[in-house]
XYZ file of C-alpha atoms in Angstrom:
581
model
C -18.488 9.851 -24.877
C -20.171 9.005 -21.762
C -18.034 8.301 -18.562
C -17.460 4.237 -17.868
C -17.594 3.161 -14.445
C -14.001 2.127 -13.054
C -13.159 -1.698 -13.167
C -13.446 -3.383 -10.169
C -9.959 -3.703 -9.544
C -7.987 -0.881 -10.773
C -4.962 0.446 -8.824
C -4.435 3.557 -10.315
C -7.140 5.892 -10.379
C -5.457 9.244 -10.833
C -2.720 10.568 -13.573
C -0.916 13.308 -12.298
C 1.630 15.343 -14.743
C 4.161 18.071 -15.401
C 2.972 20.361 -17.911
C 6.431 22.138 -19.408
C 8.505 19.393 -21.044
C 6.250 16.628 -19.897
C 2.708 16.706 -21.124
C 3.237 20.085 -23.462
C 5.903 20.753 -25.756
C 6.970 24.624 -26.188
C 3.504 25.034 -24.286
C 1.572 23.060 -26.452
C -0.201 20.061 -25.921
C -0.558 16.763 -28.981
C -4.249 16.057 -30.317
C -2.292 12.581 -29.970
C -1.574 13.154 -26.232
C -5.488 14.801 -25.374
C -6.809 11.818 -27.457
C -5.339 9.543 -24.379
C -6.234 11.970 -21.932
C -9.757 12.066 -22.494
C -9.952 8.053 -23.061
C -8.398 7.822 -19.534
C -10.919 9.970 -18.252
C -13.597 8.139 -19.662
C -12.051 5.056 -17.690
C -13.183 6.509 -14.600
C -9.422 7.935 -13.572
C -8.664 11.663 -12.583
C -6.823 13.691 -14.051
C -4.194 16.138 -12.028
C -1.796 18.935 -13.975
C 0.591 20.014 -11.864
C 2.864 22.993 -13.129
C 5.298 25.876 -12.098
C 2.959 28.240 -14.222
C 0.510 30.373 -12.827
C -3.398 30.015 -13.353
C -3.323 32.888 -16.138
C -0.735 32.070 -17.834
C -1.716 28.152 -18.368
C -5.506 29.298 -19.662
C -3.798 31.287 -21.858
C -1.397 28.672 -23.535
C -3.599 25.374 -22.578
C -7.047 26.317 -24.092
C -8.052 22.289 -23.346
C -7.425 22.848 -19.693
C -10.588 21.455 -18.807
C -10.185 17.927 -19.620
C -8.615 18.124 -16.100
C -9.950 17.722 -12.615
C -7.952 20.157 -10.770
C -4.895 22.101 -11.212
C -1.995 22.488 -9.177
C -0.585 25.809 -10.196
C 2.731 28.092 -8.976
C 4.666 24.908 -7.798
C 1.862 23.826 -5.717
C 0.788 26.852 -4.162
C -2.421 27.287 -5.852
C -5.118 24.846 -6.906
C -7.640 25.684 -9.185
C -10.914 24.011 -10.406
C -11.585 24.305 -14.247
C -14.943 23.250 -14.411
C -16.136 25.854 -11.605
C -12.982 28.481 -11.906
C -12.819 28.580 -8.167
C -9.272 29.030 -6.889
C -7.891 28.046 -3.604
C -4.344 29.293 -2.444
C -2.345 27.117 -0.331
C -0.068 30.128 1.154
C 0.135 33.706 1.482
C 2.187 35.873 -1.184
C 6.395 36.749 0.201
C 5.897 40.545 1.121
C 5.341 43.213 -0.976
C 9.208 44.108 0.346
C 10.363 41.333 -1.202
C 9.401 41.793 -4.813
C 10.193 45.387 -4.628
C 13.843 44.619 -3.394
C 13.894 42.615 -6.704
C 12.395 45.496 -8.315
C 15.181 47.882 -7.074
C 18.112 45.480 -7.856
C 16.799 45.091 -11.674
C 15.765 41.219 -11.685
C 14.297 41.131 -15.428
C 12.381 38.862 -16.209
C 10.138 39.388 -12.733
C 6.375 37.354 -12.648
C 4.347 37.882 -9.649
C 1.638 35.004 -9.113
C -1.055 34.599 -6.434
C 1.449 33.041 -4.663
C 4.406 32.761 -6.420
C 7.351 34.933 -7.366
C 9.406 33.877 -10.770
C 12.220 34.495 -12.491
C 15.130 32.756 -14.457
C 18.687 32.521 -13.412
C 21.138 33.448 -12.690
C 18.675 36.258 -10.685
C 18.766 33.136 -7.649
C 21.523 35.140 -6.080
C 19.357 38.572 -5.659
C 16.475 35.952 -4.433
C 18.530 34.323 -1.750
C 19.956 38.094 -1.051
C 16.889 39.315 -0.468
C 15.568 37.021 1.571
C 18.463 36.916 3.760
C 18.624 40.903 4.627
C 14.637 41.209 4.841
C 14.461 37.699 7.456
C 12.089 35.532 5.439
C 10.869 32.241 5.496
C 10.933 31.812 2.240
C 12.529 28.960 -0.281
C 13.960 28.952 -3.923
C 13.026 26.474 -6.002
C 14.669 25.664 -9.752
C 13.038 24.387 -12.984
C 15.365 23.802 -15.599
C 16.865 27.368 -15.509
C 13.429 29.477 -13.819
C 13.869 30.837 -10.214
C 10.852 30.255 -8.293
C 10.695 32.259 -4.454
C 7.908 30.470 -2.236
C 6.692 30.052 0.754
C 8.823 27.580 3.133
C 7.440 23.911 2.876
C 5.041 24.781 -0.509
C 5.995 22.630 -3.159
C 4.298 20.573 -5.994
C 3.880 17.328 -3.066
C 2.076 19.539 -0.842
C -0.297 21.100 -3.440
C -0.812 17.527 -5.299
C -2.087 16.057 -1.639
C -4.867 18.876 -1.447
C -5.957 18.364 -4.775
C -6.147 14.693 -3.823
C -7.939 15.594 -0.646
C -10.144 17.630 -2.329
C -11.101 14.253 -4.832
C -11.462 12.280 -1.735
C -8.287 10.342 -3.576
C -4.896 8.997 -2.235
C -1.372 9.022 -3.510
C -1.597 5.364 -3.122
C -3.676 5.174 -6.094
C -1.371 8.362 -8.416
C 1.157 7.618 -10.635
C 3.326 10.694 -11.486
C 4.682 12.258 -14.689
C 7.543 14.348 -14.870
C 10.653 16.050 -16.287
C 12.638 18.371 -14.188
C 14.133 19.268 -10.812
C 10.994 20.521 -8.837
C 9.323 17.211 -9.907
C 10.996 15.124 -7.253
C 8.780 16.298 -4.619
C 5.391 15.150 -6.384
C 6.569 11.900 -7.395
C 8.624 10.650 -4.276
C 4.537 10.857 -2.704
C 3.002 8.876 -5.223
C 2.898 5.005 -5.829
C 4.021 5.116 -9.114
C 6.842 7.601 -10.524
C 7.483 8.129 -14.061
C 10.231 10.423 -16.169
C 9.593 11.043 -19.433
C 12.700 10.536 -21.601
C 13.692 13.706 -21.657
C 13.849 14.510 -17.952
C 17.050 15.171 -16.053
C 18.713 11.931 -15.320
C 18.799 12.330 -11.518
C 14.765 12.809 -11.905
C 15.319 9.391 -13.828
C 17.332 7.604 -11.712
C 14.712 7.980 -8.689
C 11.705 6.837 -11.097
C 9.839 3.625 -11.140
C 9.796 4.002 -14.548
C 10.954 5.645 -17.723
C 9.252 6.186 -21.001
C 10.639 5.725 -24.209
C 9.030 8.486 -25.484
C 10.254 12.402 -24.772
C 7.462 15.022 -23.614
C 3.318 14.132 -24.814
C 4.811 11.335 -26.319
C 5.955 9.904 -23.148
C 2.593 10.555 -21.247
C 0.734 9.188 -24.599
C 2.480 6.140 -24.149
C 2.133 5.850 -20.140
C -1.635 6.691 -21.033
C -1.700 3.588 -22.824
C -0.048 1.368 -20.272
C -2.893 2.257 -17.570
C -5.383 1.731 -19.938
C -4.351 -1.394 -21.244
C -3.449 -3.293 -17.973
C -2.974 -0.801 -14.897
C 0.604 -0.813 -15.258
C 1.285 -4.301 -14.493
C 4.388 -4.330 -15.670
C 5.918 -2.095 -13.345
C 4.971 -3.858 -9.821
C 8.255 -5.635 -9.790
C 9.891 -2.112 -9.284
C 7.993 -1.127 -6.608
C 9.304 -2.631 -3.746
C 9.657 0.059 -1.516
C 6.242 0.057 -0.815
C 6.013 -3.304 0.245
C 5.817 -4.032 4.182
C 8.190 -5.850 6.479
C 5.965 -8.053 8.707
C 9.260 -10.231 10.217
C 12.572 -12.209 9.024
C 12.890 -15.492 8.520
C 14.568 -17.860 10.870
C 17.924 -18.828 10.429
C 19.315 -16.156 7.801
C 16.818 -13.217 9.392
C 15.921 -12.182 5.522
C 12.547 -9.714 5.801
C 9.599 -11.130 5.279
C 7.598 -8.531 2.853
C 3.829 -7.983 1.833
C 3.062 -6.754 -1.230
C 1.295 -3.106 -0.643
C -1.295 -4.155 -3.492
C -1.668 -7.868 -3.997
C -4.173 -10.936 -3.235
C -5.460 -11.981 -0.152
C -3.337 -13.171 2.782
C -4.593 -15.524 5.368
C -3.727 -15.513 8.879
C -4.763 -18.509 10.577
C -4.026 -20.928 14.096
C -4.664 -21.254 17.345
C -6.174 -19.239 20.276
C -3.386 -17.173 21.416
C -0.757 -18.582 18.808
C -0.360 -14.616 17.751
C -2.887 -13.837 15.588
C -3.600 -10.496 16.648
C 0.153 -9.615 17.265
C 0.693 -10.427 13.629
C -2.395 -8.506 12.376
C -1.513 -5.601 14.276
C 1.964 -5.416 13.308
C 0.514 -5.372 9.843
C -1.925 -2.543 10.585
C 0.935 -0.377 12.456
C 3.126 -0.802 8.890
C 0.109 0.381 6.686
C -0.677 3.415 9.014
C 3.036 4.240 9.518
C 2.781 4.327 5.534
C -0.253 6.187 5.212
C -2.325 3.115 3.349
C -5.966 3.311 4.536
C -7.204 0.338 5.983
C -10.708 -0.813 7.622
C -10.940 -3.438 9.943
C -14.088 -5.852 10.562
C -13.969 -6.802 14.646
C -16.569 -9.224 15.239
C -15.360 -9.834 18.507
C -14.147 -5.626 19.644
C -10.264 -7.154 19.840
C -8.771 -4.197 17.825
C -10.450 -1.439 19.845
C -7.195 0.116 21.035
C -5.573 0.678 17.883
C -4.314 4.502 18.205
C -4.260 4.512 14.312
C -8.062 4.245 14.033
C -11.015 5.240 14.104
C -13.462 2.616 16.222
C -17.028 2.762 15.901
C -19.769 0.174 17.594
C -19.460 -0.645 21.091
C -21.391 -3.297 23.029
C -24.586 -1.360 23.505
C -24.728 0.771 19.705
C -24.281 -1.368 16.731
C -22.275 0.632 14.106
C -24.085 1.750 11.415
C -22.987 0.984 7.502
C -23.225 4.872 6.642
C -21.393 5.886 8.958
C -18.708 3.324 8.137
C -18.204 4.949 5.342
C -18.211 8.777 6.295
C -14.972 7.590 7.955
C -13.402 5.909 4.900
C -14.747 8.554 2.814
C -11.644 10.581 4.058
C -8.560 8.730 2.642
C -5.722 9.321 5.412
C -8.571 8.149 8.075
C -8.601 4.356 9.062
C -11.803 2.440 10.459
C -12.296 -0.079 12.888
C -15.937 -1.443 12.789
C -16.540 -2.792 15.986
C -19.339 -5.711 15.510
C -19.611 -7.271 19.479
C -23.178 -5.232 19.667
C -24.209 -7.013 16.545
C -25.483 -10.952 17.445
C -23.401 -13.928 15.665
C -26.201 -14.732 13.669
C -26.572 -11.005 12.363
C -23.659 -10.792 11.605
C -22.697 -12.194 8.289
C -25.284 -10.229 6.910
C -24.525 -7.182 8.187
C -20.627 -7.896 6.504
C -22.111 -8.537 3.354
C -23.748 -5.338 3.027
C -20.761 -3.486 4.290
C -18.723 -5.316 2.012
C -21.091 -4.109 -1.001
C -20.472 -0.149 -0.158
C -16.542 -1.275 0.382
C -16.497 -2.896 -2.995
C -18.392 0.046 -4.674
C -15.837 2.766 -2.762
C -12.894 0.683 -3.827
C -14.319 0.884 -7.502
C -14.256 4.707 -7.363
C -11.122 5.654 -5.147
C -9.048 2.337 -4.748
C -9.875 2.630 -1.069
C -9.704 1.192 1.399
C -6.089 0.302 0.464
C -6.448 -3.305 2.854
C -9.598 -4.993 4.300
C -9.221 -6.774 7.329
C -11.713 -9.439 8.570
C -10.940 -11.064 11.415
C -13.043 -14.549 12.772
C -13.160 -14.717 9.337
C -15.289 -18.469 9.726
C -18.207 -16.374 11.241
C -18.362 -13.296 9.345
C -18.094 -15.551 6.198
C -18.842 -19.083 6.855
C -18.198 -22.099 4.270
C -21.839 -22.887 5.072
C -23.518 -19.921 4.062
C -27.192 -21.316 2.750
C -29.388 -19.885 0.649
C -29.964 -16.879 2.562
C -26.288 -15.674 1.548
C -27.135 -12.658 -1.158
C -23.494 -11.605 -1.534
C -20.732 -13.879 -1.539
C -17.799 -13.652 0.121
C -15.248 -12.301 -2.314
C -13.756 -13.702 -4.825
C -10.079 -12.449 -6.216
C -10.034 -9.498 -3.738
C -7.318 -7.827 -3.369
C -5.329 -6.163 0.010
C -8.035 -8.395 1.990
C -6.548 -9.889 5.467
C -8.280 -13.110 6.715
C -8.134 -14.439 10.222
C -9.297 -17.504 11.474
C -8.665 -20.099 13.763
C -10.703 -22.215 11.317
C -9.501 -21.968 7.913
C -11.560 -25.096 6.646
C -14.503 -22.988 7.917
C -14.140 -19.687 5.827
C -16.156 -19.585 2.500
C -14.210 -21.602 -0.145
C -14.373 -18.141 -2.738
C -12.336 -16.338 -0.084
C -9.876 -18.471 0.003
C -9.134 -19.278 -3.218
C -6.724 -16.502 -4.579
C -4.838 -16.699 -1.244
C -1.088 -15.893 -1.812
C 0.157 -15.967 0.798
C -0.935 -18.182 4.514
C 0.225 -17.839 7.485
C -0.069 -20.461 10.329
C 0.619 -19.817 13.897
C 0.024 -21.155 17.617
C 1.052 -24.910 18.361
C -0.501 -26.943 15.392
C 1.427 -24.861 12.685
C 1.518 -27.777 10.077
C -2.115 -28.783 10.861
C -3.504 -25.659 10.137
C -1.905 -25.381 6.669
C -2.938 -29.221 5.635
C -6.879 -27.855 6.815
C -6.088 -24.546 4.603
C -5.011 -26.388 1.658
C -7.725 -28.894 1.534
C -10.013 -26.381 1.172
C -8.594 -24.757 -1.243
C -8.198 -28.365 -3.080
C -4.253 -27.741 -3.032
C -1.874 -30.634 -2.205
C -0.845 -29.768 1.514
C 2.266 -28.823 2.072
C 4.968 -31.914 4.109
C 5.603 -30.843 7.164
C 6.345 -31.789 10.902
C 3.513 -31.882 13.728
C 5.770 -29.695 15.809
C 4.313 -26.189 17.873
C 6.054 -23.072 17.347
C 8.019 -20.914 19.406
C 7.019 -18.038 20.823
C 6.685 -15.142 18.200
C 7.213 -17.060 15.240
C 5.192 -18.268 12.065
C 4.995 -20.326 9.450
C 4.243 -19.104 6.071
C 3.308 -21.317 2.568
C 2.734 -19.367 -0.768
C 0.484 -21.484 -1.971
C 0.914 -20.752 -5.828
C 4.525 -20.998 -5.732
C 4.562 -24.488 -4.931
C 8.360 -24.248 -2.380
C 7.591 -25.344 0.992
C 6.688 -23.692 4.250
C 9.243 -21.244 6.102
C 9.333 -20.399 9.631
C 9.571 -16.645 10.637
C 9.939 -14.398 13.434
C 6.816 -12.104 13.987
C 7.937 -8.123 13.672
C 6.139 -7.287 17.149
C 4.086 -4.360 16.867
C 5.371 -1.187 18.569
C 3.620 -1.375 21.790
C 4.313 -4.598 22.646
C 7.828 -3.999 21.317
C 8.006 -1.567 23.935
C 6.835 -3.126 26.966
C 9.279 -6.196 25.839
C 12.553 -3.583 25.743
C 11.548 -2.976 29.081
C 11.229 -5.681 30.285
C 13.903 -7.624 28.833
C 16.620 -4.817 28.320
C 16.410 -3.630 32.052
C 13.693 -4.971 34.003
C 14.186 -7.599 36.034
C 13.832 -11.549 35.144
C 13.256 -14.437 37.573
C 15.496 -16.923 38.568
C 14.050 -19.554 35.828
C 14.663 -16.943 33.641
C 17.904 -15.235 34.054
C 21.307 -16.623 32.426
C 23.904 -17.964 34.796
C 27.601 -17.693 33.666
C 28.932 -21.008 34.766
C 31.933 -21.549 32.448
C 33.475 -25.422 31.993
C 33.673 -26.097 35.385
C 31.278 -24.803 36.671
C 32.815 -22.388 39.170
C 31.172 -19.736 38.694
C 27.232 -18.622 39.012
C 27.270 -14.925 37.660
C 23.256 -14.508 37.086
C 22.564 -11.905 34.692
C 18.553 -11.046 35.134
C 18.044 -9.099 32.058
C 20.309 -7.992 28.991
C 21.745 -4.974 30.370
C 23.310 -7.451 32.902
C 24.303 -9.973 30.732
C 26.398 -7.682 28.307
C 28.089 -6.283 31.645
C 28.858 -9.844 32.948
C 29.952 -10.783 29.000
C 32.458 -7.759 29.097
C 33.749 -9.271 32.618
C 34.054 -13.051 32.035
C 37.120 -14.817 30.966
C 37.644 -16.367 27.134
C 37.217 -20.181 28.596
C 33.782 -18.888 30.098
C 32.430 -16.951 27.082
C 33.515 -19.611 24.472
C 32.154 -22.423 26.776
C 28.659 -21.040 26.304
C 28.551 -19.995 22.641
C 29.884 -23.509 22.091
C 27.014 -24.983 23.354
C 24.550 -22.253 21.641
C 23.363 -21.340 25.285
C 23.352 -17.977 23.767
C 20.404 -18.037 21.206
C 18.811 -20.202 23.680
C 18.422 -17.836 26.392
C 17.324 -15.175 23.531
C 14.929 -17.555 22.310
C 13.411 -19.168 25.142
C 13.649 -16.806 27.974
C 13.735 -13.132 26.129
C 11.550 -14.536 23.565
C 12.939 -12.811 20.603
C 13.913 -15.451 17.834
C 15.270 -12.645 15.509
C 17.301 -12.265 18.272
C 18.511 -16.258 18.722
C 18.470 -16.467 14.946
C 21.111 -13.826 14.736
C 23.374 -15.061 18.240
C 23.215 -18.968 16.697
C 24.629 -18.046 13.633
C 27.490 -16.350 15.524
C 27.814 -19.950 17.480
C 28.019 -21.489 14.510
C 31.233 -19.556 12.722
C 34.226 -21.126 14.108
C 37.283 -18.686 12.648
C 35.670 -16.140 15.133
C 37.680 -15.171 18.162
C 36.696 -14.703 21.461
C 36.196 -11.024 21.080
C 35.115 -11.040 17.944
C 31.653 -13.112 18.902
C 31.543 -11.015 22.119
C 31.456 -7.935 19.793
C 29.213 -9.593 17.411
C 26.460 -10.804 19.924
C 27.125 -7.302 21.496
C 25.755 -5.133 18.174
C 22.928 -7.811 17.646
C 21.665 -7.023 21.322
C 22.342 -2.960 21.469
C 20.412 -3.238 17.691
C 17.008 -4.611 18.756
C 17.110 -3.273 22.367
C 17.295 0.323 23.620
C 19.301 -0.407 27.193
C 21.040 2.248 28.937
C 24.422 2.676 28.717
């Protein structure tokens, strides 16, 4: 059967599984089981195996071998090529010391791989012996009762990344199939983890999902899931992928982004926080290894460390060399468009946006698009001239505007999520949701504060919520700095006055002021939380609302003593801000 190109939006482009107790069954593999294997592969998915065996051994039991991609052989020490036989080893072989110690002390069973030294237990103990008295950097690994010896820091994670590598694929886009103890490294790196029903129940208890069925018939029946809707069920388990982007003022709950979801708008005001927001985001997908490609029409995300940056001022970038970057999945892009002229330029994202949407078809990457001056790059007026529309039902795409009414109606329309900042907040959503044709939210005229948002979910139909901005780590620490030591004006310092105003103990950053807290009297401390003086300062003058979210609620819990809120406002302060002792 011929090879189907992948749909357009598919998450998961790459099966990798177990072979022992997972895919095979005493070493053999279902008709039933290959059946799904080879319709996934006609899907346009990959296909990893990932075993303890070595590369010998496995052609010798798994005749069908060849219905897969690569193989990750001897725990992830090897990887081997079926359609071309070539074989790549990730490590060098323990000593020939080593094995011969195990000779001597009469280890039976004894297999020596290209890598890899097996046995079975209990022979552990003349494996860890060994290794002590000879001074190697070595590691023992268990598989339901084998003893494997390898090289420190190979396991099946490491040797399922260079497989990937080798695809030009990312863990992002793997779901996971296993049954036993050296599995856990393999699927902790992938987005989806899955134990059959007869793995160990610790391997269980760590999985985004278990199957109902035991061995093949457990892949067979996660085979079907993929194929029939990507797995949809399972992305209300996988939370711990999403990414914090602030809390939410008043009971400083995180704020989360789905990692794989529909588009999110970022929208307001000249210097509202746009970028500070956007770049928080991109810091969270780097830290979490998600690629990402960013379209600068204006060269304001030229400094981010976690990127590549190509285009300048005097050399437009070029489309094909966009994508040599993204072509390597841990690299992110930043394609700098200020040498490109604003009327050029919505054509030149188009086309870009064609090779994106092809390379997303194939790999799944890049994981998040981000577009910034969205209203230029992909205007609501576009004309007859416009060959590719702005997308529609994209997902991981980033808008940012300060014109949401302006942006091409199709790319706002599966919004899910829109964020409004600067100092018409409640404007800005009203403009988004009439162009979307969505009833606009009720809200206030009022600005914002420093650092803080308002978000709508448009689909969800609950009203706005105000939240406070995770600042991204460079700005996060200039304002410790600044704030935790550095030293405030006199506008902006707190002065401990107490009721009657008899004292004037100025306390020019927050290293101060915890000092002076410690020192006041009861009557002075408890004058000021009563009058929420506290979260004001932290709000207005430090310019953290987390911050003033947190102190205010203290203000507002009467049963606390005096040294209880000290304490409390204490740990919120030494939490958020690295001050010397």
């Amino acid at each position: 059967m011929p090879a189907r190109p992948a749909r357009a939006r598919m998450r998961y482009h790459v099966l990798a599984t177990d072979y022992d107790g997972t895919l095979a069954e005493q070493g053999a593999v279902a008709p039933t089981t290959l059946a799904v294997l080879e319709r996934m592969h006609a899907s346009g998915r990959k296909l990893i195996l990932v075993t303890g065996r070595e590369i010998d051994d496995l052609l010798r039991v798994f005749p069908d071998v060849a219905i897969f991609d690569l193989v990750v052989a001897e725990n992830g020490a090897v990887v081997y090529n079926p359609a071309t036989r070539d074989t790549r080893d990730l490590a060098e072989r323990p000593p020939a010391a080593f094995v011969e110690r195990l000779r001597q002390r009469g280890v039976q069973p004894l297999s020596v791989g290209r890598v890899i030294v097996a046995t079975w237990q209990p022979h552990e103990a003349e494996a860890l012996e060994a290794i002590r008295t000879l001074g190697l950097e070595l590691q023992v690994i268990f598989n339901k009762g084998a003893v494997m010896v390898l090289p420190s820091g190979i396991n099946k994670a490491v040797g399922l990344r260079a497989a990937l590598d080798q695809l030009g694929l990312s863990v992002h886009n793997t779901v996971a199939v296993g049954d036993a103890e050296n599995d856990h490294a393999f699927l902790s790196v992938c987005e989806c983890a899955v134990a059959v029903a007869n793995a160990l129940d610790t391997l269980k208890q760590h999985a985004d999902l278990v199957t109902e069925g035991a061995r093949g018939d457990g892949v067979r029946e996660l085979g079907e899931a993929l194929l029939a809707n990507d797995l949809a069920a399972v992305e209300a388990r996988l939370g711990r992928h999403h990414l914090t982007i602030g809390k939410t003022v008043g009971d400083g709950a995180a704020v989360r982004v789905r990692a794989y979801g529909d588009p999110i708008l970022i929208a307001g005001t000249s210097g509202g926080g746009k970028s500070t927001l956007a770049t928080a985001l991109l810091e969270a997908l780097a830290a979490n290894q998600y690629q990402f490609c960013v379209v600068d029409p204006e060269g304001d995300h030229v400094d981010l460390p976690e990127a590549t940056v190509l285009g300048g001022a005097d050399r437009p970038p070029k489309i094909d060399e966009l994508l040599d970057v993204l072509a390597k999945p841990r690299q992110n892009l930043v394609a700098n468009l200020i040498g490109i002229g604003a009327a050029d330029r919505p054509a030149f994202v188009d086309a870009l946006w064609m090779r994106v949407r092809d390379l997303r078809a194939r790999t799944g990457r890049p994981h998040w698009l981000i577009i910034d001056e969205a209203h230029h790059v992909w205007p609501r007026e576009r004309g007859p001239a416009a060959a590719v529309p702005a997308p529609a039902k994209a997902h991981n795409l980033v808008l940012i505007t300060v014109h949401p009414e302006h942006v091409a109606p199709e790319a706002l329309a599966s919004v899910e999520l829109a964020i409004a900042v600067g100092v018409e907040p409640a404007r800005t959503l009203v403009e988004f949701a009439r162009a979307i044709d969505a009833a606009p939210p009720g809200l206030p005229p009022e600005p914002l504060p420093a650092g803080e948002a308002l978000a709508w979910r448009p689909r969800e139909g609950g009203p706005p919520f105000r939240f406070a901005i995770d600042p991204p780590r460079a700005e996060r620490r200039r304002h410790i700095r600044k704030y935790a030591a550095g030293e405030l004006g006199p506008d902006k310092s707190f002065y401990f006055r107490g009721p009657d105003q008899r004292l004037n103990l100025r306390a020019q950053n927050l290293q101060t002021f915890l000092q002076v807290a410690d020192g006041v009297d009861d009557d002075t401390w408890q004058f000021h939380l009563g009058r929420g003086d506290y979260s004001a300062w932290f709000r207005d003058a430090i310019k953290d609302p987390a911050l003033a979210a947190e102190a205010a609620a203290v203000e507002r819990t009467a049963r606390l003593d005096p040294a209880q809120s000290r304490a409390r406002i204490k740990a919120a302060v030494h939490s958020r801000y690295t001050a010397p002792a």
